[in-house]
Short mmCIF file of C-alpha atoms and ligand atoms in Angstrom, two decimals:
data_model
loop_
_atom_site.label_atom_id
_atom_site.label_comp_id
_atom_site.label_asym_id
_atom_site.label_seq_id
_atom_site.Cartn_x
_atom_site.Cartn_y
_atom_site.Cartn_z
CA UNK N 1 -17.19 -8.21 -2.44
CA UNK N 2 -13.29 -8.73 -2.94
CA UNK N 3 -10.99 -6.00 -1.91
CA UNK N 4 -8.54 -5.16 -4.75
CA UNK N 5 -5.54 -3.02 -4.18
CA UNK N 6 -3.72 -1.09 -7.37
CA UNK N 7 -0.34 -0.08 -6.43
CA UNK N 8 0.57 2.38 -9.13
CA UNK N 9 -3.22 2.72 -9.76
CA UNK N 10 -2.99 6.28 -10.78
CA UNK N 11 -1.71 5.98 -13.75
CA UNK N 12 -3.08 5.70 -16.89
CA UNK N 13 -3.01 1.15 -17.05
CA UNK N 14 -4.20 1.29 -13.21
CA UNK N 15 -7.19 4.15 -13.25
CA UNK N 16 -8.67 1.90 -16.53
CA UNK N 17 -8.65 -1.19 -14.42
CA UNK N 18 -10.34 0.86 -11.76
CA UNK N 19 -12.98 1.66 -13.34
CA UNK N 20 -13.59 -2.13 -14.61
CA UNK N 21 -13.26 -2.72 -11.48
CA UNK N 22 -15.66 -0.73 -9.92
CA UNK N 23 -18.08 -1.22 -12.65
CA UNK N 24 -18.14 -5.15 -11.56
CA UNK N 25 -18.89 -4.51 -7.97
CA UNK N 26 -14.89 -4.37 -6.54
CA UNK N 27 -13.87 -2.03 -4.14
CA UNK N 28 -10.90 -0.29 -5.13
CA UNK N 29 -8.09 0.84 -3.54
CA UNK N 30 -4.91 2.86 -5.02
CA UNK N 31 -1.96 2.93 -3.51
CA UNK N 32 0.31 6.02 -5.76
CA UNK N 33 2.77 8.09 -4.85
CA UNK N 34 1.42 10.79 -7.97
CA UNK N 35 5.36 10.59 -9.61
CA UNK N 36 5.34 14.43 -10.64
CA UNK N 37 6.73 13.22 -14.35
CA UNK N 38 3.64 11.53 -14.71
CA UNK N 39 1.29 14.14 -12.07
CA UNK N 40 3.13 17.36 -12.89
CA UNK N 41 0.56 18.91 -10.38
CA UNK N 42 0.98 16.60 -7.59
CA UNK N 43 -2.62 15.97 -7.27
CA UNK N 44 -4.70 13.39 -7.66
CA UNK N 45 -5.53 13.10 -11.18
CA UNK N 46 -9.22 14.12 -12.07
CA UNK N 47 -9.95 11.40 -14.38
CA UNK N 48 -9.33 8.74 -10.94
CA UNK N 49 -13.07 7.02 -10.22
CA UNK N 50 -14.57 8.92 -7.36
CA UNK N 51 -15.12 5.00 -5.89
CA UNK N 52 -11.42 4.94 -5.20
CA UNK N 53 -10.15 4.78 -2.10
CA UNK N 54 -6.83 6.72 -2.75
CA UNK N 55 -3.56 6.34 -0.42
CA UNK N 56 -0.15 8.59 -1.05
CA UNK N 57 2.50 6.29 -0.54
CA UNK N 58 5.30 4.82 -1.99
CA UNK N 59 6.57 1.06 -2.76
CA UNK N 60 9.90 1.80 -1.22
CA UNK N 61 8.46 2.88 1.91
CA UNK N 62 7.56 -1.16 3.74
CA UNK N 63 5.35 0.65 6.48
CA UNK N 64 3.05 2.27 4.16
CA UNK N 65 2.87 -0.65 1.74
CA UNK N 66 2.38 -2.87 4.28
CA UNK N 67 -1.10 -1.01 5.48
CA UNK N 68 -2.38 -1.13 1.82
CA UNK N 69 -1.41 -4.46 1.97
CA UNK N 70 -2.96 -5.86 5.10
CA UNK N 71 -6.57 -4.53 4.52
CA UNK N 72 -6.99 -5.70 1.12
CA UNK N 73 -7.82 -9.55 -0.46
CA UNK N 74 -5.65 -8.88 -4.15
CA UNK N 75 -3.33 -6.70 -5.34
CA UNK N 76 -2.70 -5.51 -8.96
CA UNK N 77 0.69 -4.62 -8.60
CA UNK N 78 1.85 -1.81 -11.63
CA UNK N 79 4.17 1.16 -9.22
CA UNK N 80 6.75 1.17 -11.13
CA UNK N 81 8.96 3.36 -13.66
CA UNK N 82 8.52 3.07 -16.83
CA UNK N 83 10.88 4.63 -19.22
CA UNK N 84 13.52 2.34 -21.26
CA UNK N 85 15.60 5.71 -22.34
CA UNK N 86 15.86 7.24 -18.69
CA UNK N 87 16.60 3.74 -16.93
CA UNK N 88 19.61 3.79 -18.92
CA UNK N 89 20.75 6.76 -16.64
CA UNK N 90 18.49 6.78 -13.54
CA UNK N 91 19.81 2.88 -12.53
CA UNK N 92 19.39 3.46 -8.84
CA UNK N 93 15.83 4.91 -9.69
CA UNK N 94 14.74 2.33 -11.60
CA UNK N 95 15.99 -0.63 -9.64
CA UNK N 96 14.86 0.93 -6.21
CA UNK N 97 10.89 1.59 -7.77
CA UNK N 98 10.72 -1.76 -9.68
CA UNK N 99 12.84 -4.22 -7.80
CA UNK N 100 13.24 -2.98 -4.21
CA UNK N 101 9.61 -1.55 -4.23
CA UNK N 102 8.31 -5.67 -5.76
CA UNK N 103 10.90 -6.83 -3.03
CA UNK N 104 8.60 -4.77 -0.46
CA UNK N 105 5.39 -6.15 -1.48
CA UNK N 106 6.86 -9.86 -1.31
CA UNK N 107 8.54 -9.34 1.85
CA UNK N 108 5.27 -8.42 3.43
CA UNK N 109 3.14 -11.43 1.57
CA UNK N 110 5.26 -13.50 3.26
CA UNK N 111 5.61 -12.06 7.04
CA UNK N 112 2.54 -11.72 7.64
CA UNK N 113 -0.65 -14.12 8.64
CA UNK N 114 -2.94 -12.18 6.52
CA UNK N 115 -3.55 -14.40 3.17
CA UNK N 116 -3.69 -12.63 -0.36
CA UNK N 117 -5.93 -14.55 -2.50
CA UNK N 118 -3.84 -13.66 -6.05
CA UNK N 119 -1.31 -10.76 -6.92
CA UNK N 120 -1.15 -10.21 -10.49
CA UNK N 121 2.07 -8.22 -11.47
CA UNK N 122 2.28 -5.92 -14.65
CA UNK N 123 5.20 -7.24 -16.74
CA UNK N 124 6.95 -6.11 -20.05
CA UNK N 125 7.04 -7.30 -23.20
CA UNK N 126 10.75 -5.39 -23.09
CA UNK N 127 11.93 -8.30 -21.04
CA UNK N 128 12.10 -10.55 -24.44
CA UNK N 129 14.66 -7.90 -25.95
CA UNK N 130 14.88 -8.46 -29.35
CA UNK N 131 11.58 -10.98 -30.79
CA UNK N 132 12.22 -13.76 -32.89
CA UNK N 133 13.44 -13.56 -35.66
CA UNK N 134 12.94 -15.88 -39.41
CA UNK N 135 15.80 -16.08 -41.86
CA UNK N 136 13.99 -17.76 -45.11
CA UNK N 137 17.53 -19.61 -45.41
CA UNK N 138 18.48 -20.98 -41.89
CA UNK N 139 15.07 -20.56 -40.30
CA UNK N 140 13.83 -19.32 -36.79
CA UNK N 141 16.18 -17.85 -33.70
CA UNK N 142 16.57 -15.71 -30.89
CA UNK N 143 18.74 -12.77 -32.47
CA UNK N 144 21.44 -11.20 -30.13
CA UNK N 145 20.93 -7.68 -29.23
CA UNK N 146 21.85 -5.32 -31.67
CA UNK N 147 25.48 -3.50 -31.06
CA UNK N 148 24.85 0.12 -32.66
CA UNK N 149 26.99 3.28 -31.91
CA UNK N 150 24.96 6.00 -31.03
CA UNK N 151 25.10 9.62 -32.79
CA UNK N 152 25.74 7.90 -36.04
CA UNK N 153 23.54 8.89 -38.93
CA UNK N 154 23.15 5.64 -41.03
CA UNK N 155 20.35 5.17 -43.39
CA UNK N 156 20.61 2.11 -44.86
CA UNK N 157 17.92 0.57 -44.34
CA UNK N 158 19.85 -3.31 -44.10
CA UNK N 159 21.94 -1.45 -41.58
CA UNK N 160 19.22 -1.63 -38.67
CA UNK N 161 17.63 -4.67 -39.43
CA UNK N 162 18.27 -8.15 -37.88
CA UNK N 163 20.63 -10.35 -39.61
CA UNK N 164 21.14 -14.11 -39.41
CA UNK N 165 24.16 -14.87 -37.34
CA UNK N 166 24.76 -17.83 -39.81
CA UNK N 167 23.82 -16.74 -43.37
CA UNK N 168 23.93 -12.94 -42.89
CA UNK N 169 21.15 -12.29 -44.13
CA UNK N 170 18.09 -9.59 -43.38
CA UNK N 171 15.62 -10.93 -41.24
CA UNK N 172 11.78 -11.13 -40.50
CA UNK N 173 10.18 -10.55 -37.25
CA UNK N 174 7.59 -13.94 -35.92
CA UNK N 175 5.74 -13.28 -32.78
CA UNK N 176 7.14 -13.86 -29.56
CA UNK N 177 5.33 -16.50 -27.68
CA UNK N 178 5.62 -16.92 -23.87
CA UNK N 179 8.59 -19.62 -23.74
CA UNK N 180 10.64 -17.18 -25.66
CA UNK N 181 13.71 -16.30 -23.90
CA UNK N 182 14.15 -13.52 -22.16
CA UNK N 183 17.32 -11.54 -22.65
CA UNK N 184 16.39 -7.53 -21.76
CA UNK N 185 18.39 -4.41 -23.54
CA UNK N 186 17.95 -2.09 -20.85
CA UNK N 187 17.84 -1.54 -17.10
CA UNK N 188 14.28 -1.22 -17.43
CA UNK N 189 13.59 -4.35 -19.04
CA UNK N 190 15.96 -5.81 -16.34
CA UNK N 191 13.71 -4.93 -13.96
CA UNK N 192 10.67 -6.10 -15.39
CA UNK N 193 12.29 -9.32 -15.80
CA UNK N 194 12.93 -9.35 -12.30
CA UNK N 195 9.70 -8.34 -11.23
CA UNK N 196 8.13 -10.98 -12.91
CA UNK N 197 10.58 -13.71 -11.79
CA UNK N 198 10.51 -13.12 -8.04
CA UNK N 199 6.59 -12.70 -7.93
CA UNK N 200 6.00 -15.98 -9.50
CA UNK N 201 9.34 -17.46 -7.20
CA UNK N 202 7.57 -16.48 -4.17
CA UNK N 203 4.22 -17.09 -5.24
CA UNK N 204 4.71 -20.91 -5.91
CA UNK N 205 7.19 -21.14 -2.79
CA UNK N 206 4.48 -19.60 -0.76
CA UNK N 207 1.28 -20.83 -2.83
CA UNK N 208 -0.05 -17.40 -3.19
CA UNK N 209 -1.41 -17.58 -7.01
CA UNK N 210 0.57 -15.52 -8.62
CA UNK N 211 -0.03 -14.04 -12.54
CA UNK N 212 2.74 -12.02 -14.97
CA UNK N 213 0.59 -10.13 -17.56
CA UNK N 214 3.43 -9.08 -20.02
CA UNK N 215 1.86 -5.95 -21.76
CA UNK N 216 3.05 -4.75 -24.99
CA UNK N 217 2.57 -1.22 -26.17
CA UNK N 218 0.02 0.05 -24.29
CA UNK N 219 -1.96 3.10 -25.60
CA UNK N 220 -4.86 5.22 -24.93
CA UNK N 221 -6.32 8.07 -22.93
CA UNK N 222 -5.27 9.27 -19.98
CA UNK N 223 -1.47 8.37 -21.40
CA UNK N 224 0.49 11.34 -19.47
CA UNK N 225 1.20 13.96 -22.27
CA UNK N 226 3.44 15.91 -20.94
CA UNK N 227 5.91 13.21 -19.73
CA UNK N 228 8.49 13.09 -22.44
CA UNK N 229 9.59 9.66 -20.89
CA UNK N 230 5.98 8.25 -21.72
CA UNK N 231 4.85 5.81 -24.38
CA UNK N 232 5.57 6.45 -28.12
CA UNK N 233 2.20 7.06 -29.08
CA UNK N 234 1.57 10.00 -26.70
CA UNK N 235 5.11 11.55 -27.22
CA UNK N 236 3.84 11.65 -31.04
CA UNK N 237 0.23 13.03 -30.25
CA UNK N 238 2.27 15.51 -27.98
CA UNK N 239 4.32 16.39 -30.83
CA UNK N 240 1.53 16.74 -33.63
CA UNK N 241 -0.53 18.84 -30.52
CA UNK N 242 2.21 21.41 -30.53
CA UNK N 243 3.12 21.92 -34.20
CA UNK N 244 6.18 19.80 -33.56
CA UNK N 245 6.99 16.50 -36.02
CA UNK N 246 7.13 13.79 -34.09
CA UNK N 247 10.95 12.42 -33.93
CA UNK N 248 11.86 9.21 -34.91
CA UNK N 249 14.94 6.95 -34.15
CA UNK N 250 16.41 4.62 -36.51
CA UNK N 251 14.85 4.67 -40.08
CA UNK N 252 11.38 4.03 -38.45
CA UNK N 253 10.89 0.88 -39.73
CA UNK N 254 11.13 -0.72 -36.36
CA UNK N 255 7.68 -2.53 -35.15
CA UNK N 256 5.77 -2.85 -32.25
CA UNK N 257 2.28 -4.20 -31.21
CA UNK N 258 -0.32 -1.50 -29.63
CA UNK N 259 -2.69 -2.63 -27.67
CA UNK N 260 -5.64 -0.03 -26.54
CA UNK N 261 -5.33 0.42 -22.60
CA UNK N 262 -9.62 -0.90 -22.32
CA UNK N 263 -8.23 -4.39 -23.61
CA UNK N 264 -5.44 -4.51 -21.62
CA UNK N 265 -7.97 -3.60 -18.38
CA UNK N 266 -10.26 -6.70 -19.34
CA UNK N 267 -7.34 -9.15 -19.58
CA UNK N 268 -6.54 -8.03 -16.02
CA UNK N 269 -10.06 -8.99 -15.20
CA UNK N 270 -9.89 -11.99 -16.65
CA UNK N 271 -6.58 -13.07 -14.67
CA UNK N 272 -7.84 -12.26 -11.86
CA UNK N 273 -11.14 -13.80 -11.70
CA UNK N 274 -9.94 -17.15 -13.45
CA UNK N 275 -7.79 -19.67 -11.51
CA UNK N 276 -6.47 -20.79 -14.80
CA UNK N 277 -4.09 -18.28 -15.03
CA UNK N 278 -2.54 -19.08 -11.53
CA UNK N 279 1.59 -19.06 -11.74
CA UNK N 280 1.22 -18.25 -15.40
CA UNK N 281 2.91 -15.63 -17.65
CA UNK N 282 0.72 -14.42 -20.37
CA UNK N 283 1.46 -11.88 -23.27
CA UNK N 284 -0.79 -9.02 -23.60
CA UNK N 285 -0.93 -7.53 -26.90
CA UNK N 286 -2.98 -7.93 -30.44
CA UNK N 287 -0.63 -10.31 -32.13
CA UNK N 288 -0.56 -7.47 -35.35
CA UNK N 289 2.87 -5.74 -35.87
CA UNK N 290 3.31 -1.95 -36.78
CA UNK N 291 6.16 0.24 -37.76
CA UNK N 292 6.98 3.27 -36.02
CA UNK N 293 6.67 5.42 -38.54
CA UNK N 294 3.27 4.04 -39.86
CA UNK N 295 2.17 5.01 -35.98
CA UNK N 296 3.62 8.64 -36.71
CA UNK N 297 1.88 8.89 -40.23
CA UNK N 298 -1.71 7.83 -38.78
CA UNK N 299 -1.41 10.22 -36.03
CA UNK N 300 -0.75 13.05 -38.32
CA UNK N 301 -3.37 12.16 -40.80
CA UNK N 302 -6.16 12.15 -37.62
CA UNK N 303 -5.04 15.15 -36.57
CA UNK N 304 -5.14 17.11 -39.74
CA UNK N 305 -2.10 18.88 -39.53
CA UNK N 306 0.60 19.47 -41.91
CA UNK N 307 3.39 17.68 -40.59
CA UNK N 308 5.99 15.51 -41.26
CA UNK N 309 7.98 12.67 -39.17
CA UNK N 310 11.60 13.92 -38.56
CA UNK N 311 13.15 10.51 -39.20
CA UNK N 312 16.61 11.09 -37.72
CA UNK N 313 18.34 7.52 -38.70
CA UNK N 314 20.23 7.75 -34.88
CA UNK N 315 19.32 4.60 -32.42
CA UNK N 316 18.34 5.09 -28.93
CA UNK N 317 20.74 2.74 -27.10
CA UNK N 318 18.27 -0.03 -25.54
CA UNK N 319 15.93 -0.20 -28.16
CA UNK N 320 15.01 -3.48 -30.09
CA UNK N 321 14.41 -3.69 -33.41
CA UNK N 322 10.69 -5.77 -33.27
CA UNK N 323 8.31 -7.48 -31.10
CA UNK N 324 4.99 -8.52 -31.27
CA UNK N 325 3.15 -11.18 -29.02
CA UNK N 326 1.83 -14.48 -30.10
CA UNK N 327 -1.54 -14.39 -28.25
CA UNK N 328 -2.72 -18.05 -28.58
CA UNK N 329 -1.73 -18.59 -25.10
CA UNK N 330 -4.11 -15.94 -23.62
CA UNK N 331 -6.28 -16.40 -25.91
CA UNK N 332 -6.61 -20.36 -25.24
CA UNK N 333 -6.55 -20.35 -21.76
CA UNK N 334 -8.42 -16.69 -20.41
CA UNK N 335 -10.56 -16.57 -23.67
CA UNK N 336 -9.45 -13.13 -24.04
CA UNK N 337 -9.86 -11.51 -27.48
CA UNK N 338 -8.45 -7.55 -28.07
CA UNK N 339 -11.75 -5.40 -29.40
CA UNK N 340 -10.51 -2.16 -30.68
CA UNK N 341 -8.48 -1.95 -33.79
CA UNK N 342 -5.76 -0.09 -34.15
CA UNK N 343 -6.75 2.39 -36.01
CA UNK N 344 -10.32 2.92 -34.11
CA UNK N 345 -8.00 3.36 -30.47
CA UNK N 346 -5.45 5.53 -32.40
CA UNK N 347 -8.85 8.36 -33.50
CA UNK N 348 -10.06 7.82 -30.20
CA UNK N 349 -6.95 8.85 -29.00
CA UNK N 350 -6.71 11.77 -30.82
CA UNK N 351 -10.12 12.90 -30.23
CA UNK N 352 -9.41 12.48 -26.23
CA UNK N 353 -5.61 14.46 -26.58
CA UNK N 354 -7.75 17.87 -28.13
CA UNK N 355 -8.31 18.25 -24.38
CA UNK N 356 -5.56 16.94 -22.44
CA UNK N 357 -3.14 18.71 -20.73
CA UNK N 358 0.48 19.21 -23.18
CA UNK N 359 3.36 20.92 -22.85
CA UNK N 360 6.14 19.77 -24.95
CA UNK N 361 9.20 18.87 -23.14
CA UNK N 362 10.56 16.08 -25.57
CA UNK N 363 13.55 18.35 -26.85
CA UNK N 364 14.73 18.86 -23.12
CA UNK N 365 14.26 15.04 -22.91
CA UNK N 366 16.10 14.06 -26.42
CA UNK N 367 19.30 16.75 -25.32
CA UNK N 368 19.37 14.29 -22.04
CA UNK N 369 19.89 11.33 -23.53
CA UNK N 370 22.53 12.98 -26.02
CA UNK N 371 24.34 14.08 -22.94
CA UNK N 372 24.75 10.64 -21.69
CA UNK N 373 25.62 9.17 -25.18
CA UNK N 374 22.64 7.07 -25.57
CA UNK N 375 21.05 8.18 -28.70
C1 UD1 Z 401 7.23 0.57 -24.03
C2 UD1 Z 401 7.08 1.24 -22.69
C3 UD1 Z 401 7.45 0.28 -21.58
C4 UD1 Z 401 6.59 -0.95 -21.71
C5 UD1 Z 401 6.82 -1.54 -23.08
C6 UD1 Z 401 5.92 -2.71 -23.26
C7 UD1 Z 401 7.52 3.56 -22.26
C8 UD1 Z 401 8.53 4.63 -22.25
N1 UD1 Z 401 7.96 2.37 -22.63
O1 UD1 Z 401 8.60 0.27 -24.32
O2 UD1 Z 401 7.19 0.88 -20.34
O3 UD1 Z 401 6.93 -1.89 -20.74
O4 UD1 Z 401 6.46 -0.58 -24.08
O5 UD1 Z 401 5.97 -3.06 -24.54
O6 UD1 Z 401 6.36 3.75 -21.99
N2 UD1 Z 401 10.54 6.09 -30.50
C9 UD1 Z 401 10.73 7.07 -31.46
N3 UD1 Z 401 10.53 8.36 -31.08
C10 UD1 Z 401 10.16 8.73 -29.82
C11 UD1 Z 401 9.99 7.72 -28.85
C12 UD1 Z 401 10.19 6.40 -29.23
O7 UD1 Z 401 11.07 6.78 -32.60
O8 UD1 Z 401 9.97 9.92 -29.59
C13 UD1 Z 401 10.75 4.69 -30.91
C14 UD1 Z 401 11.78 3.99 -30.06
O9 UD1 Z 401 13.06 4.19 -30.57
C15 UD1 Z 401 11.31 2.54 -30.18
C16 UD1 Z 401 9.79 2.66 -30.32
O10 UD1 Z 401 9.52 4.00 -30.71
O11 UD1 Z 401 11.84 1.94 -31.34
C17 UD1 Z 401 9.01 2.36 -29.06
O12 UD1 Z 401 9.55 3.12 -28.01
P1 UD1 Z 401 8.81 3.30 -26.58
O13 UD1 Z 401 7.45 3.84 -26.73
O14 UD1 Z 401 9.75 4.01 -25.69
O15 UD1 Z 401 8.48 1.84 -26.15
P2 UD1 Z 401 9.18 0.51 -25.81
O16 UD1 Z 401 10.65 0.58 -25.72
O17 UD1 Z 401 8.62 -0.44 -26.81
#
């Protein structure tokens, strides 16, 4: 029976996988530090499989890691923080968690004589930046990031779209496929990026098999309600919960592709058990587009209230306009295929947020990133 360590396996991605996990005969260790944005309580979270073996510790701290490390055979690794608005402010945050905490875990793959079968890492799909874009003239390219002031009120719609850089004019989104470059918008997607890179540096240097599993928007329950740095989804269910609309940059018409977090824990399963995947980079997501607002409008009709969006035509400095994954590549290679539509996850969701735990902090969160100028 293989030994599989989660760092970050509290959380909502990690305690999913868990539970796979455990399911197919793994034993399970976490490895958490219970973040209080995400574990306002400190404790372990209640929804955590009873079959996990649980450790408090933190990817910065080596020692600690390095005992997680040493008594397990593969390690999912998802510690990390994981909100594009506040890495524009908390740098030394962000790149101590993601990048010194990674550097950590490498360090100690490599100094020590104990052999880690595979390490897959938990990569973004922010890393792309902006997705592909089509201009029916000129064709396909890789648009620039966009250069918006913040606190301006524009709603012209051709205003936050992507433009060719030849022709001018408005663009379509394609999906992003794996070889598409990678050019992040924020320090969180800088991160990622680097995440990613040194894993699969040291992995072929070192021939420890090494997988990037580049999630999209990853939804579901167990999504931390109460953290107003979360996921779009839950900061709108949060919203909608507490009589609040749900706020929404630009002119919502920006897209992204959800994925329901049960997929995303079988295409972890699937990297990890096939050797295929070994040094590879795959995108996890559905390959199916959605606007923000659409997202907002579907939660609100679920959960029968009479709301609407607050669309406030102001960007959030770091955002990108659209991406959505090509999925061939995952697809081809992993046979992986997503199960739950859209719109099935999204009333699952709702049913499972009747009962979670929500206090609305968003405004507190929104006046922040005023303060700093990034919205
Ligand atoms: C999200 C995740 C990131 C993950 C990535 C993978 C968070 C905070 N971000 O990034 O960790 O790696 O997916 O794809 O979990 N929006 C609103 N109103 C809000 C919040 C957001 O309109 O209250 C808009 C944003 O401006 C953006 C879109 O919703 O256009 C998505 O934002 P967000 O959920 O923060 O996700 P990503 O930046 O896509």
């Amino acid at each position: 029976m293989k030994k599989i360590l989660i760092t970050g396996g509290a959380g909502f991605i990690g305690s999913h996988l868990s539970d796979l996990l455990i399911a197919k005969g793994y034993r399970v260790t976490v490895f958490d530090n219970l973040d209080p944005q995400v574990h306002p309580k400190g404790e372990i979270p209640g929804y955590l499989n009873k079959k996990v073996r649980f450790i408090k510790g933190n990817v910065v701290d080596y020692n600690a890691l390095k005992d997680a490390v040493l008594a397990n055979d593969c390690i999912f690794h998802f510690a990390a923080a994981v909100g594009v608005g506040q890495s524009q402010y908390q740098i030394s945050k962000y790149v101590n968690t993601n990048i010194c905490g990674t550097a950590n875990l490498l360090d100690i793959l490599v100094n020590t004589k104990h052999k880690i079968k595979k390490v897959i890492v938990a990569a973004s799909m922010s890393s792309y930046g902006e997705g592909p874009a089509r201009c029916n003239r000129c064709g396909i390219f890789k648009p620039e990031l966009r250069r918006l002031k913040e606190g301006k009120i524009v709603r012209r719609h051709s205003y936050w779209e992507i433009k060719c850089p030849v022709c001018s004019a408005i663009c379509f989104p394609v999906p992003a496929d794996e070889k598409t470059f990678l050019n992040p918008s924020s320090i969180y997607a800088i991160t990622k990026k680097v995440q990613e890179e040194t894993c699969i540096l040291v992995g072929r240097t070192y021939g420890i098999p090494v997988v990037s599993l580049r999630f999209f928007n990853v939804y579901g329950p167990r999504q931390s309600l109460s953290n107003p740095y979360t996921g779009v989804a839950a900061i709108f269910i949060n919203r909608i919960k507490n009589n609040n609309p749900p706020v929404i940059f630009e002119d919502g018409l920006q897209t992204r592709d959800f994925i329901w977090v049960q997929d995303v824990a079988k295409a972890c399963i699937l990297a990890l058990e096939s050797e295929k995947s070994d040094y590879e980079s795959f995108n996890v997501g559905t390959g199916k587009p959605i606007s923000i607002l659409e997202i907002a409008k579907i939660l609100i009709r679920l959960s029968g209230k009479d709301i609407n969006p607050h669309i406030t035509y102001r960007f959030r400095k770091g955002d990108v306009r659209h991406c959505f994954a090509d999925i061939s590549k995952i697809k081809r290679v992993l046979g992986f295929e997503p199960e739950i539509s859209l719109i099935d996850g999204l009333k699952r969701l709702v049913d499972w947020s009747v009962t979670a735990d929500a206090g609305d902090r968003f405004d507190s969160a929104l006046r922040e990133l005023q303060n700093k100028n990034l919205v």
